[in-house]
Coordinates of C-alpha atoms and ligand atoms in Angstrom, one line a residue:
M1 CA -25.1 -15.8 -25.1
K2 CA -23.5 -14.2 -28.2
S3 CA -26.4 -12.4 -29.2
L4 CA -27.3 -11.1 -25.7
R5 CA -23.7 -9.5 -25.4
F6 CA -24.2 -8.2 -29.0
S7 CA -27.3 -6.4 -28.1
A8 CA -26.0 -5.4 -24.7
S9 CA -22.2 -3.7 -25.7
P10 CA -24.0 -0.9 -27.8
F11 CA -25.7 0.1 -24.7
V12 CA -22.8 0.1 -22.5
F13 CA -21.0 1.8 -25.0
L14 CA -23.4 4.7 -25.5
V15 CA -23.7 5.2 -21.7
I16 CA -19.9 5.3 -21.3
F17 CA -19.8 7.7 -24.4
S18 CA -22.5 9.8 -23.0
L19 CA -20.8 9.8 -19.6
S20 CA -17.5 10.9 -20.7
S21 CA -18.8 13.6 -23.5
A22 CA -20.7 14.9 -20.8
I23 CA -17.4 15.2 -18.9
V24 CA -15.7 16.6 -22.1
L25 CA -18.0 19.3 -22.5
A26 CA -18.1 20.5 -18.8
H27 CA -14.2 20.7 -19.3
A28 CA -14.7 22.7 -22.6
N29 CA -16.9 24.9 -21.0
E30 CA -14.7 25.5 -17.8
K31 CA -11.8 26.1 -20.2
F32 CA -14.0 28.6 -22.3
V33 CA -14.6 30.4 -19.4
H34 CA -11.4 30.3 -18.1
C35 CA -9.5 31.5 -21.3
F36 CA -12.5 34.2 -21.7
S37 CA -12.1 35.7 -18.0
S38 CA -8.1 35.6 -18.4
L39 CA -8.2 37.9 -21.5
H40 CA -11.2 40.4 -19.7
P41 CA -11.0 39.7 -15.7
Q42 CA -12.9 42.9 -15.3
D43 CA -15.6 42.0 -17.4
S44 CA -16.1 38.6 -17.3
S45 CA -18.9 38.6 -14.5
S46 CA -21.4 41.0 -16.5
V47 CA -20.6 39.2 -19.9
I48 CA -20.8 35.9 -19.1
H49 CA -24.2 33.7 -18.2
T50 CA -23.0 29.9 -17.2
P51 CA -26.3 27.9 -16.5
N52 CA -25.2 28.1 -12.8
I53 CA -26.6 31.6 -12.5
S54 CA -29.8 33.2 -12.6
S55 CA -29.2 35.7 -15.3
Y56 CA -28.7 32.7 -17.7
S57 CA -32.3 31.7 -18.5
S58 CA -33.3 35.2 -18.1
V59 CA -31.2 36.2 -21.3
L60 CA -31.5 32.9 -22.8
D61 CA -35.6 33.5 -22.5
S62 CA -35.4 37.3 -23.4
T63 CA -36.4 36.7 -27.0
I64 CA -37.1 33.4 -28.0
R65 CA -40.0 34.4 -30.3
N66 CA -41.0 31.0 -31.3
F67 CA -41.8 28.7 -28.2
R68 CA -41.5 25.6 -30.6
F69 CA -37.5 25.6 -29.4
A70 CA -38.5 26.7 -25.7
T71 CA -39.0 22.9 -24.4
P72 CA -37.3 21.2 -22.0
T73 CA -35.8 18.9 -25.0
T74 CA -34.3 21.9 -26.9
P75 CA -30.8 21.9 -26.7
K76 CA -29.4 24.8 -24.8
P77 CA -26.0 26.9 -24.6
L78 CA -23.0 25.9 -22.4
V79 CA -22.6 29.3 -21.9
I80 CA -24.1 32.7 -23.0
L81 CA -22.2 36.0 -23.5
T82 CA -23.3 39.0 -23.8
P83 CA -20.6 41.1 -25.4
S84 CA -20.6 44.8 -24.6
T85 CA -17.6 45.6 -27.0
V86 CA -15.7 44.1 -30.3
S87 CA -12.8 42.8 -28.3
H88 CA -15.4 40.3 -26.0
I89 CA -16.8 39.1 -29.5
Q90 CA -13.0 38.7 -30.9
S91 CA -12.1 36.9 -27.5
T92 CA -15.3 34.6 -27.8
I93 CA -14.2 33.3 -31.2
H94 CA -10.4 33.0 -30.1
C95 CA -11.6 30.9 -27.1
S96 CA -14.0 28.8 -28.8
K97 CA -11.9 27.8 -31.2
Q98 CA -9.4 26.7 -28.7
H99 CA -11.9 24.6 -27.3
G100 CA -13.7 23.3 -29.8
L101 CA -17.5 24.7 -29.4
E102 CA -19.8 26.1 -32.0
I103 CA -21.0 29.4 -31.9
R104 CA -24.3 31.3 -32.7
T105 CA -25.0 34.6 -32.7
R106 CA -28.8 36.1 -31.9
S107 CA -29.9 39.8 -32.3
G108 CA -33.5 39.6 -31.8
G109 CA -34.2 35.9 -32.2
H110 CA -36.9 36.2 -34.8
D111 CA -35.0 33.2 -36.9
F112 CA -38.5 30.9 -37.7
E113 CA -35.9 27.9 -37.4
G114 CA -34.6 29.3 -33.7
S115 CA -31.2 28.4 -35.8
S116 CA -29.8 31.8 -33.6
F117 CA -29.9 30.0 -30.4
V118 CA -30.5 26.3 -31.0
S119 CA -27.5 23.9 -32.1
Q120 CA -27.5 20.1 -32.1
F121 CA -23.6 20.7 -31.0
P122 CA -22.0 22.2 -27.9
F123 CA -22.2 25.5 -28.6
L124 CA -22.3 29.2 -27.2
L125 CA -24.6 31.9 -27.5
I126 CA -23.7 35.4 -28.2
D127 CA -26.3 37.5 -27.6
M128 CA -25.8 41.2 -29.1
V129 CA -28.3 42.5 -26.7
N130 CA -25.4 45.2 -25.3
L131 CA -24.8 46.4 -28.6
R132 CA -27.4 48.5 -29.8
S133 CA -26.4 52.0 -30.4
I134 CA -27.9 53.7 -32.9
D135 CA -25.8 57.0 -34.2
I136 CA -27.7 59.6 -36.6
D137 CA -26.0 61.9 -38.9
V138 CA -28.9 64.0 -39.9
E139 CA -27.3 66.2 -42.2
N140 CA -25.8 63.7 -44.3
K141 CA -28.8 61.3 -43.8
V142 CA -27.0 58.5 -42.5
A143 CA -26.6 56.2 -39.6
W144 CA -24.5 53.9 -37.7
V145 CA -26.7 51.1 -36.2
Q146 CA -25.6 48.5 -34.0
S147 CA -26.8 44.7 -34.5
G148 CA -28.3 44.3 -31.1
A149 CA -30.8 47.1 -31.8
I150 CA -34.4 46.4 -32.8
L151 CA -36.3 48.1 -35.9
G152 CA -38.4 49.6 -33.0
E153 CA -35.2 51.5 -31.3
L154 CA -34.1 52.5 -34.8
Y155 CA -37.4 54.1 -35.7
Y156 CA -37.8 55.8 -32.5
K157 CA -34.8 57.2 -32.3
L158 CA -35.2 58.4 -35.5
V159 CA -38.0 60.3 -35.3
E160 CA -36.5 61.8 -32.0
E161 CA -33.8 62.9 -33.6
A162 CA -34.6 63.5 -37.3
N163 CA -38.3 63.9 -37.7
T164 CA -37.9 64.2 -41.4
L165 CA -35.6 60.7 -41.8
T166 CA -36.6 57.0 -41.7
F167 CA -35.5 53.5 -42.7
P168 CA -37.3 51.2 -45.5
A169 CA -37.3 48.2 -43.2
G170 CA -40.0 46.0 -41.6
L171 CA -43.4 46.1 -39.5
C172 CA -42.6 44.1 -36.2
P173 CA -40.4 46.4 -34.2
T174 CA -39.0 43.7 -32.3
V175 CA -37.3 42.0 -35.1
G176 CA -33.6 42.3 -34.6
I177 CA -31.1 44.5 -37.0
G178 CA -28.6 41.5 -37.0
G179 CA -30.5 38.7 -38.5
Y180 CA -32.8 41.2 -40.8
M181 CA -30.2 43.1 -42.4
S182 CA -28.0 39.9 -43.1
G183 CA -31.4 38.4 -45.3
G184 CA -32.6 41.0 -47.1
G185 CA -35.4 42.9 -45.0
Y186 CA -38.5 43.9 -46.5
G187 CA -41.0 46.6 -45.4
L188 CA -44.0 49.2 -46.0
L189 CA -41.3 51.3 -48.0
F190 CA -39.6 48.2 -50.0
R191 CA -41.7 48.8 -53.7
K192 CA -40.0 52.7 -53.3
Y193 CA -36.8 52.2 -51.6
G194 CA -35.9 48.4 -52.1
L195 CA -35.1 46.2 -49.4
A196 CA -33.3 47.3 -45.8
T197 CA -30.2 45.6 -47.2
D198 CA -30.3 47.9 -50.7
N199 CA -29.6 50.9 -48.3
V200 CA -26.5 49.5 -46.7
I201 CA -23.4 51.3 -47.5
D202 CA -20.9 50.3 -44.9
A203 CA -20.5 47.7 -42.2
Q204 CA -18.3 46.5 -39.3
L205 CA -17.9 42.5 -39.5
V206 CA -15.9 40.1 -37.0
D207 CA -14.5 37.7 -38.8
A208 CA -13.6 33.9 -38.1
K209 CA -9.8 34.9 -37.6
G210 CA -11.4 37.3 -35.2
R211 CA -10.6 40.6 -37.4
L212 CA -12.7 44.0 -37.7
L213 CA -13.1 44.4 -41.0
D214 CA -15.4 47.7 -42.6
R215 CA -16.4 47.3 -46.3
K216 CA -13.2 48.3 -47.2
S217 CA -11.0 45.9 -45.7
M218 CA -13.6 43.3 -46.1
G219 CA -13.5 44.0 -49.7
E220 CA -16.5 44.2 -52.4
D221 CA -17.4 40.9 -52.4
V222 CA -17.6 39.8 -48.5
F223 CA -19.5 43.2 -48.6
W224 CA -21.8 41.8 -51.3
A225 CA -22.3 38.4 -49.3
I226 CA -23.4 39.6 -45.9
R227 CA -26.1 42.0 -47.5
G228 CA -28.7 39.3 -48.0
G229 CA -26.7 35.9 -47.9
G230 CA -28.0 35.4 -44.9
G231 CA -27.0 35.6 -40.9
G232 CA -24.3 33.3 -39.5
S233 CA -22.1 32.3 -42.2
F234 CA -19.5 35.0 -43.0
G235 CA -18.7 36.5 -39.5
I236 CA -20.4 38.8 -36.9
V237 CA -22.0 41.8 -38.1
V238 CA -21.3 43.9 -35.1
A239 CA -22.8 47.5 -37.0
W240 CA -24.5 48.5 -40.1
K241 CA -24.3 52.2 -42.2
I242 CA -27.6 52.8 -43.3
Q243 CA -28.7 55.3 -45.9
L244 CA -31.7 57.2 -44.5
V245 CA -34.7 58.4 -46.6
P246 CA -37.4 60.5 -46.3
L247 CA -39.8 60.4 -44.0
P248 CA -43.2 60.2 -45.3
K249 CA -45.4 63.0 -44.5
I250 CA -48.8 61.1 -44.2
V251 CA -49.8 57.6 -44.8
T252 CA -53.1 56.4 -45.8
L253 CA -54.3 52.9 -44.7
Y254 CA -56.9 50.8 -45.7
T255 CA -58.7 47.4 -44.9
V256 CA -61.2 45.4 -47.3
N257 CA -62.6 42.3 -45.6
R258 CA -64.3 39.9 -48.3
I259 CA -65.7 36.5 -47.2
L260 CA -66.2 33.8 -49.4
E261 CA -69.8 34.4 -49.8
Q262 CA -68.9 37.8 -50.8
N263 CA -66.9 36.7 -53.9
A264 CA -63.8 36.8 -52.3
T265 CA -62.1 34.5 -54.7
Q266 CA -63.3 36.8 -58.1
V267 CA -61.4 39.7 -56.2
V268 CA -58.4 38.0 -55.0
H269 CA -57.9 36.0 -58.7
Q270 CA -58.1 40.0 -60.1
W271 CA -55.7 41.8 -57.3
Q272 CA -53.0 39.0 -58.7
S273 CA -52.7 40.9 -61.7
I274 CA -53.1 44.3 -60.4
A275 CA -51.2 44.9 -57.2
H276 CA -47.5 44.9 -58.5
K277 CA -48.5 47.6 -60.9
L278 CA -49.6 49.5 -58.4
P279 CA -47.3 52.9 -58.4
I280 CA -44.3 52.6 -55.8
E281 CA -46.3 54.4 -53.1
F282 CA -48.5 51.2 -52.5
Y283 CA -47.8 48.9 -50.0
S284 CA -50.3 46.2 -50.8
G285 CA -51.2 43.0 -49.5
I286 CA -53.9 40.4 -48.4
T287 CA -54.5 38.0 -45.6
F288 CA -56.4 34.9 -45.3
A289 CA -57.7 33.4 -42.4
P290 CA -60.6 31.3 -41.1
I291 CA -63.4 32.7 -39.3
K292 CA -66.4 32.0 -37.9
I293 CA -69.7 33.7 -39.6
D294 CA -73.4 33.5 -38.2
G295 CA -74.6 30.3 -36.8
G296 CA -71.1 29.0 -36.1
K297 CA -70.5 28.2 -40.1
K298 CA -66.5 28.4 -40.8
T299 CA -65.3 30.4 -43.6
V300 CA -62.4 32.0 -44.9
V301 CA -61.9 36.0 -45.0
A302 CA -59.3 37.8 -47.4
S303 CA -58.3 40.9 -45.9
F304 CA -57.5 43.3 -48.8
H305 CA -54.8 46.1 -47.2
A306 CA -52.9 48.7 -48.2
S307 CA -50.5 51.5 -46.8
F308 CA -50.1 54.4 -49.4
L309 CA -47.6 57.4 -49.0
G310 CA -50.1 60.0 -49.8
T311 CA -53.9 61.0 -48.4
T312 CA -57.0 59.8 -48.8
D313 CA -58.1 61.7 -51.7
E314 CA -54.7 61.0 -53.6
L315 CA -55.8 57.6 -53.0
L316 CA -59.1 56.9 -53.6
P317 CA -59.1 57.7 -57.8
I318 CA -56.0 55.7 -58.3
M319 CA -57.9 53.1 -57.0
Q320 CA -61.1 53.5 -58.8
E321 CA -59.2 53.6 -62.0
S322 CA -57.0 50.5 -61.3
F323 CA -58.7 48.3 -58.8
P324 CA -63.2 49.3 -59.3
E325 CA -63.7 45.6 -58.1
L326 CA -62.4 46.0 -54.7
G327 CA -65.3 48.4 -53.6
L328 CA -63.1 50.8 -51.8
T329 CA -65.0 53.5 -49.9
R330 CA -63.5 56.7 -48.0
E331 CA -64.9 55.2 -44.8
D332 CA -62.4 52.2 -45.4
C333 CA -59.4 54.7 -45.3
T334 CA -57.6 56.2 -42.6
E335 CA -54.8 58.7 -42.2
M336 CA -52.2 58.9 -39.8
S337 CA -48.4 59.5 -39.6
W338 CA -45.9 57.0 -40.8
L339 CA -45.0 55.8 -37.2
Q340 CA -48.6 55.5 -36.2
S341 CA -48.5 53.2 -39.3
I342 CA -46.2 51.0 -37.8
L343 CA -47.6 50.5 -34.5
Y344 CA -51.5 50.1 -36.4
M345 CA -50.5 47.6 -38.7
G346 CA -48.8 45.8 -36.0
L347 CA -51.8 45.6 -34.0
L348 CA -49.9 47.6 -31.2
P349 CA -51.5 50.2 -29.1
N350 CA -50.8 53.8 -30.3
D351 CA -51.1 56.3 -27.8
T352 CA -47.3 55.8 -26.6
L353 CA -44.4 55.5 -28.6
N354 CA -42.6 53.5 -26.0
I355 CA -43.8 50.2 -26.9
L356 CA -41.3 50.3 -30.1
L357 CA -38.4 50.3 -27.7
D358 CA -40.1 47.0 -25.6
R359 CA -37.9 44.3 -26.9
S360 CA -39.7 41.7 -24.6
H361 CA -43.6 42.3 -25.8
Q362 CA -45.4 39.6 -27.5
N363 CA -46.2 40.6 -30.7
P364 CA -50.2 40.4 -31.1
L365 CA -49.9 39.2 -35.1
L366 CA -47.6 36.4 -33.6
S367 CA -48.9 32.9 -32.4
P368 CA -46.6 31.8 -29.2
S369 CA -45.5 28.6 -31.1
F370 CA -45.5 28.5 -35.0
K371 CA -44.2 27.2 -38.2
S372 CA -44.2 29.2 -41.8
K373 CA -43.1 28.5 -45.5
S374 CA -42.9 30.9 -47.9
D375 CA -43.3 30.9 -52.3
Y376 CA -43.2 33.5 -54.7
V377 CA -45.5 33.6 -57.3
T378 CA -44.9 34.6 -60.9
E379 CA -48.2 34.0 -63.0
P380 CA -51.5 34.6 -61.5
M381 CA -52.9 31.5 -60.0
P382 CA -56.1 30.0 -61.7
E383 CA -59.4 31.4 -60.0
S384 CA -60.3 27.2 -59.5
A385 CA -57.0 26.7 -58.0
F386 CA -57.7 28.8 -55.0
E387 CA -60.9 26.4 -54.0
G388 CA -58.1 23.8 -52.6
V389 CA -56.2 26.6 -50.8
W390 CA -59.6 27.5 -48.8
E391 CA -60.4 24.0 -48.1
R392 CA -57.0 23.6 -46.3
L393 CA -57.6 26.9 -44.4
L394 CA -61.0 25.3 -43.1
E395 CA -59.0 22.2 -41.6
E396 CA -58.7 21.9 -37.9
E397 CA -55.2 22.4 -37.6
A398 CA -55.9 25.9 -39.5
D399 CA -57.6 27.3 -36.4
A400 CA -54.6 30.0 -35.7
A401 CA -53.4 29.9 -39.4
T402 CA -52.9 32.7 -42.2
I403 CA -51.9 33.2 -45.3
S404 CA -50.2 36.5 -46.7
F405 CA -50.0 37.3 -50.0
I406 CA -47.5 40.6 -50.4
A407 CA -47.2 42.7 -53.9
Y408 CA -44.1 42.8 -55.4
G409 CA -43.5 45.1 -58.4
G410 CA -42.2 48.9 -58.5
I411 CA -38.4 49.5 -57.7
M412 CA -38.0 45.8 -57.2
D413 CA -38.1 45.3 -60.7
Q414 CA -35.7 47.7 -61.4
I415 CA -32.8 46.5 -59.0
P416 CA -30.9 43.7 -60.7
S417 CA -31.0 40.0 -58.9
T418 CA -27.4 40.1 -58.8
A419 CA -27.1 43.5 -57.3
T420 CA -27.2 41.6 -53.6
P421 CA -27.9 38.0 -52.6
Y422 CA -31.5 38.5 -52.6
P423 CA -32.6 37.5 -55.9
H424 CA -36.6 37.8 -56.0
R425 CA -36.6 40.8 -58.1
G426 CA -37.9 41.2 -61.5
G427 CA -40.9 39.4 -62.5
I428 CA -42.5 38.7 -59.3
L429 CA -46.3 39.3 -59.0
Y430 CA -46.4 38.9 -55.0
K431 CA -44.8 36.8 -52.4
I432 CA -46.7 34.5 -50.1
V433 CA -46.0 33.3 -46.3
Y434 CA -48.1 30.5 -45.0
S435 CA -48.0 30.3 -40.9
V436 CA -49.6 28.2 -38.8
G437 CA -50.0 28.8 -35.1
W438 CA -50.8 26.9 -31.5
A439 CA -50.3 27.7 -28.1
A440 CA -47.3 26.7 -26.5
E441 CA -49.2 24.0 -24.2
D442 CA -49.8 22.4 -27.2
N443 CA -46.0 21.8 -28.5
A444 CA -46.9 18.0 -28.2
R445 CA -48.7 18.4 -31.2
S446 CA -46.0 20.4 -33.4
Q447 CA -45.7 17.8 -35.9
W448 CA -50.0 18.0 -36.5
Y449 CA -49.6 21.5 -37.5
V450 CA -46.5 21.6 -39.2
N451 CA -47.8 18.6 -41.6
W452 CA -50.6 20.8 -42.1
T453 CA -48.4 23.5 -43.7
R454 CA -46.2 20.6 -45.8
R455 CA -49.5 19.8 -47.2
L456 CA -50.6 23.1 -48.5
Y457 CA -47.0 23.9 -49.5
S458 CA -47.3 20.7 -51.7
Y459 CA -50.5 21.8 -53.0
M460 CA -49.7 25.0 -54.1
A461 CA -46.7 23.6 -55.8
P462 CA -48.0 23.6 -59.7
F463 CA -49.0 27.5 -59.0
V464 CA -45.9 29.1 -57.4
S465 CA -42.3 29.8 -59.1
K466 CA -40.8 26.6 -60.3
S467 CA -37.3 25.2 -60.9
P468 CA -36.1 26.3 -58.2
R469 CA -39.1 26.8 -56.2
R470 CA -38.4 30.4 -54.8
A471 CA -38.1 30.9 -50.8
Y472 CA -37.1 33.7 -48.7
I473 CA -34.0 33.1 -46.5
N474 CA -35.6 35.5 -44.2
Y475 CA -38.3 33.0 -43.4
R476 CA -36.2 30.2 -42.8
D477 CA -37.6 26.7 -43.5
V478 CA -35.8 23.9 -43.3
D479 CA -38.1 21.4 -45.1
I480 CA -36.7 22.6 -48.0
G481 CA -33.0 20.8 -46.9
M482 CA -30.5 21.2 -44.4
N483 CA -26.9 20.8 -44.2
D484 CA -25.4 17.9 -43.0
E485 CA -25.2 17.3 -39.2
N486 CA -21.4 16.5 -39.3
G487 CA -20.5 20.4 -40.8
K488 CA -19.5 19.0 -44.2
T489 CA -21.6 19.3 -46.1
S490 CA -20.8 19.5 -50.1
Y491 CA -21.6 22.4 -52.3
E492 CA -24.1 20.0 -54.2
E493 CA -25.9 18.8 -51.1
A494 CA -26.7 22.8 -50.3
S495 CA -27.7 23.6 -53.6
V496 CA -31.0 21.9 -52.6
W497 CA -31.8 24.7 -50.4
G498 CA -29.4 27.1 -51.2
I499 CA -30.6 27.8 -55.0
K500 CA -34.3 27.8 -54.0
Y501 CA -33.1 31.0 -51.4
F502 CA -30.3 32.7 -53.7
M503 CA -31.0 31.2 -57.3
G504 CA -27.7 32.1 -59.7
N505 CA -26.2 34.1 -56.3
F506 CA -25.7 30.9 -54.5
D507 CA -22.5 30.0 -56.3
K508 CA -20.9 33.5 -55.5
L509 CA -21.8 33.4 -51.7
A510 CA -20.0 29.9 -51.6
Q511 CA -17.1 31.6 -53.2
V512 CA -17.0 34.3 -50.5
K513 CA -17.7 31.9 -48.0
T514 CA -14.7 29.7 -48.5
M515 CA -12.5 33.2 -48.7
I516 CA -13.4 34.6 -45.5
D517 CA -14.1 31.4 -43.5
P518 CA -12.4 28.5 -45.1
E519 CA -12.6 26.4 -42.2
N520 CA -16.4 26.7 -41.9
F521 CA -16.3 27.8 -38.3
F522 CA -19.9 29.6 -38.4
R523 CA -22.2 27.3 -39.4
H524 CA -25.8 26.0 -38.7
E525 CA -28.7 24.3 -40.8
Q526 CA -28.7 26.5 -43.6
S527 CA -25.1 28.4 -43.6
I528 CA -23.5 28.8 -46.8
P529 CA -21.1 26.0 -47.7
T530 CA -17.1 26.3 -48.5
L531 CA -15.6 25.0 -51.5
P532 CA -13.2 22.6 -52.4
P533 CA -9.8 24.7 -53.7
S534 CA -10.3 24.0 -57.2
N535 CA -13.4 25.4 -57.5
M536 CA -12.3 28.7 -56.1
E537 CA -12.8 31.7 -59.2
L538 CA -13.2 34.8 -57.3
Ligands
FAD601 C1 -42.8 38.6 -35.6 C2 -42.1 38.6 -37.3 C3 -42.1 39.6 -38.2 C4 -40.9 39.8 -39.3 N1 -41.1 40.8 -40.1 C5 -40.7 40.7 -41.1 C6 -40.6 42.1 -42.3 O1 -41.6 42.6 -41.9 N2 -39.8 41.9 -43.0 C7 -38.8 40.5 -43.2 O2 -38.0 41.1 -44.4 N3 -38.9 39.9 -42.5 C8 -39.7 40.0 -41.4 N4 -39.4 38.4 -40.2 C9 -38.2 37.9 -40.5 C10 -37.1 38.8 -39.9 O3 -36.4 39.3 -41.0 C11 -35.7 37.4 -39.9 O4 -36.4 36.6 -39.0 C12 -34.8 37.7 -39.1 O5 -33.7 36.9 -39.3 C13 -34.6 38.2 -37.9 O6 -33.8 38.7 -37.3 P1 -33.0 38.8 -35.8 O7 -31.8 39.6 -35.6 O8 -34.9 39.3 -35.0 O9 -33.6 37.1 -35.8 P2 -32.1 36.0 -35.0 O10 -32.8 34.8 -34.8 O11 -31.4 36.8 -34.0 O12 -31.1 35.8 -36.1 C14 -31.5 35.5 -37.8 C15 -30.2 34.7 -38.1 O13 -29.2 35.9 -38.4 C16 -28.3 35.2 -37.9 N5 -27.4 36.4 -36.9 C17 -27.9 37.2 -36.1 N6 -27.0 38.1 -35.6 C18 -26.3 38.6 -36.3 C19 -25.0 39.0 -36.4 N7 -24.8 40.1 -35.8 N8 -24.3 38.6 -37.5 C20 -24.5 37.6 -38.2 N9 -25.5 36.7 -38.0 C21 -26.4 37.4 -37.2 C22 -28.8 34.6 -36.7 O14 -27.6 33.6 -36.3 C23 -29.5 33.3 -37.4 O15 -29.0 32.5 -37.8 C24 -39.9 38.8 -39.4 C25 -40.5 37.8 -38.3 C26 -41.1 37.7 -37.6 C27 -40.7 36.4 -36.5
NAG602 C1 -20.8 28.1 -12.5 O1 -20.0 27.6 -13.5 C2 -18.8 28.3 -13.8 C3 -18.4 27.2 -15.1 O2 -18.7 25.7 -14.8 C4 -17.5 27.9 -12.8 O3 -16.6 28.8 -13.3 C5 -18.4 29.3 -11.5 O4 -17.4 29.1 -10.8 C6 -19.6 28.5 -11.0 N1 -20.7 29.6 -10.4 C7 -21.0 29.3 -9.3 C8 -21.6 30.9 -8.6 O5 -21.3 28.2 -9.0
NAG603 C1 -70.7 37.8 -56.5 O1 -70.7 37.8 -58.3 C2 -72.1 37.8 -58.8 C3 -71.9 37.7 -60.2 O2 -70.8 38.2 -60.6 C4 -73.3 39.2 -58.7 O3 -74.3 38.9 -58.9 C5 -72.9 39.4 -57.0 O4 -73.5 40.3 -56.8 C6 -71.8 39.2 -56.4 N1 -72.0 39.3 -54.9 C7 -71.5 40.1 -54.1 C8 -72.1 40.3 -52.9 O5 -70.3 41.3 -54.1
NAG604 C1 -55.0 55.5 -32.0 O1 -55.9 54.1 -32.5 C2 -57.4 54.7 -32.1 C3 -57.9 53.4 -32.4 O2 -57.9 52.9 -33.8 C4 -57.9 55.7 -32.8 O3 -59.1 56.3 -32.7 C5 -56.9 57.1 -32.7 O4 -57.3 58.3 -33.3 C6 -55.8 56.4 -32.7 N1 -54.6 57.3 -32.5 C7 -53.8 58.2 -33.1 C8 -52.8 59.3 -32.9 O5 -53.4 58.0 -34.8
NAG605 C1 -47.2 13.9 -40.2 O1 -47.1 13.5 -41.5 C2 -46.1 12.5 -41.3 C3 -45.6 12.3 -43.2 O2 -46.8 12.3 -43.9 C4 -46.6 11.2 -40.9 O3 -45.7 9.9 -40.8 C5 -47.3 11.7 -39.7 O4 -47.8 10.4 -38.7 C6 -47.9 13.0 -39.2 N1 -48.0 12.8 -38.2 C7 -48.8 13.9 -37.1 C8 -48.9 14.2 -35.7 O5 -49.9 14.1 -38.0

């Protein structure tokens, strides 16, 4: 009897517990709605989306970019908010604190681990979609861009209003300004102008106290932290003031495909010590993928590609001099405008620029569900090491996998690694992105695919940066470490992943976090931890 009762009671407890927590949650949910509505009686119906109204799922689904986080068991927000004013954000913070709810903030929804719209705790989702104005000051070559804008909207507006200026940002037009800027942000111009955050000169931040701060009132340390320390740790960035750069007049792109049977391995091996030394006008990379050749045999194709700020006539002699092994010819090169090059590299239709404004289109480069990881390489990999990479790319799990190398160097070597929280500057030859994709219907086998990336990652360990093994915060990967579920992660525990993303800058990030958000209100799986009071030095 005793043992029976023993085994029954935890079950009974669980049922009672989950019933009562459901009731508490329903209350928190209603109390939040009540709190917010009393502060904004006119706007609440357009800003608040509760699960019982149809806009809830249309807003929620609108920017889920990775269907790994669109399953029936993925935790959903209690309430979604689409603020259209700063005061809506301030009231959301105020009311969620009062009722013990967490907040997740989403701009473009591209977070690799869904951290902008998934939480294991009862949470509210602030979707920045209605805060996406772009104000360009052509004369002073600056612009204010709200976080809810996507990169495509910024590019479009810049061409429309200032056909001589652009901004050094990323390739995929649907990426949100909010998350992209928060983690650094590289793109086609990064070897010439640095990361997107290197070109931010002011910002508007709503902090955990609900204050609206600009660069002056937040202070230089907080302003430093929000430009690369990762989204969702310091507050909600409403807008960024950016420095614009001259619009390149003409761009030449090339792609040269080599399969293993065409000595791809040798050429890849050589690329490693050449690409980072190319002039700053180059953005150069290699993408590897499995393909089927004659007779159904599988092999690996290495696609050498580059975007060059200049003409084919200028490009060819440089390549013949520095990388003759690639055998680049005039026929491999295509000249186009800068904006066309964005569409071309993103495999987007180029007949109209309107695609840049389309927030909802599914990027053709992106698998519906995916898992990605990143590495940085500081010494060329030995040629023999590539054999193990090809073997893994030929495995069954890797049918929709890619590995990309992106050359560093240029101005990245000159910007000090402490200038912003993003530390991967001098001495990097190239960055690697590993991605495996699958159809949403295949989500039940997610783990099978994810395991493939882990095996590959472990194989690569001897050939990439070590102590720490570096990673890019904007390619979030919870495999490298995660905060404790109770929200009480220590600095030491968080260092496991924090040092990989931020190296020596992690300490300052934790100090800034402790100063601006001592109660750790803004938190997620990889948010910056707070320090105990005695460790504060700022
Ligand atoms: C198809 C694709 C292409 C990509 N291309 C590039 C590229 O070329 N270069 C590059 O550097 N990266 C690239 N990335 C990575 C991308 O920069 C990150 O995923 C980035 O975080 C996305 O920003 P988001 O606003 O779309 O994401 P979200 O998922 O909305 O946000 C990401 C993180 O930032 C937080 N956050 C969002 N908005 C705010 C805000 N207003 N204030 C504070 N925190 C906020 C979120 O809570 C979350 O933690 C790409 C990703 C994808 C999926
Ligand atoms: C939906 O739920 C919210 C909060 O739970 C409640 O306040 C509201 O009246 C409900 N609306 C409808 C249309 O049922
Ligand atoms: C591959 O390399 C070998 C030896 O260097 C050379 O003989 C052969 O022509 C190369 N093949 C191709 C397709 O480049
Ligand atoms: C658009 O792409 C097509 C096919 O790649 C190409 O032939 C055409 O020249 C491109 N148009 C422009 C304006 O670049
Ligand atoms: C994934 O890897 C883990 C650890 O090696 C293993 O236990 C699990 O069975 C694997 N899952 C699948 C679906 O391959």
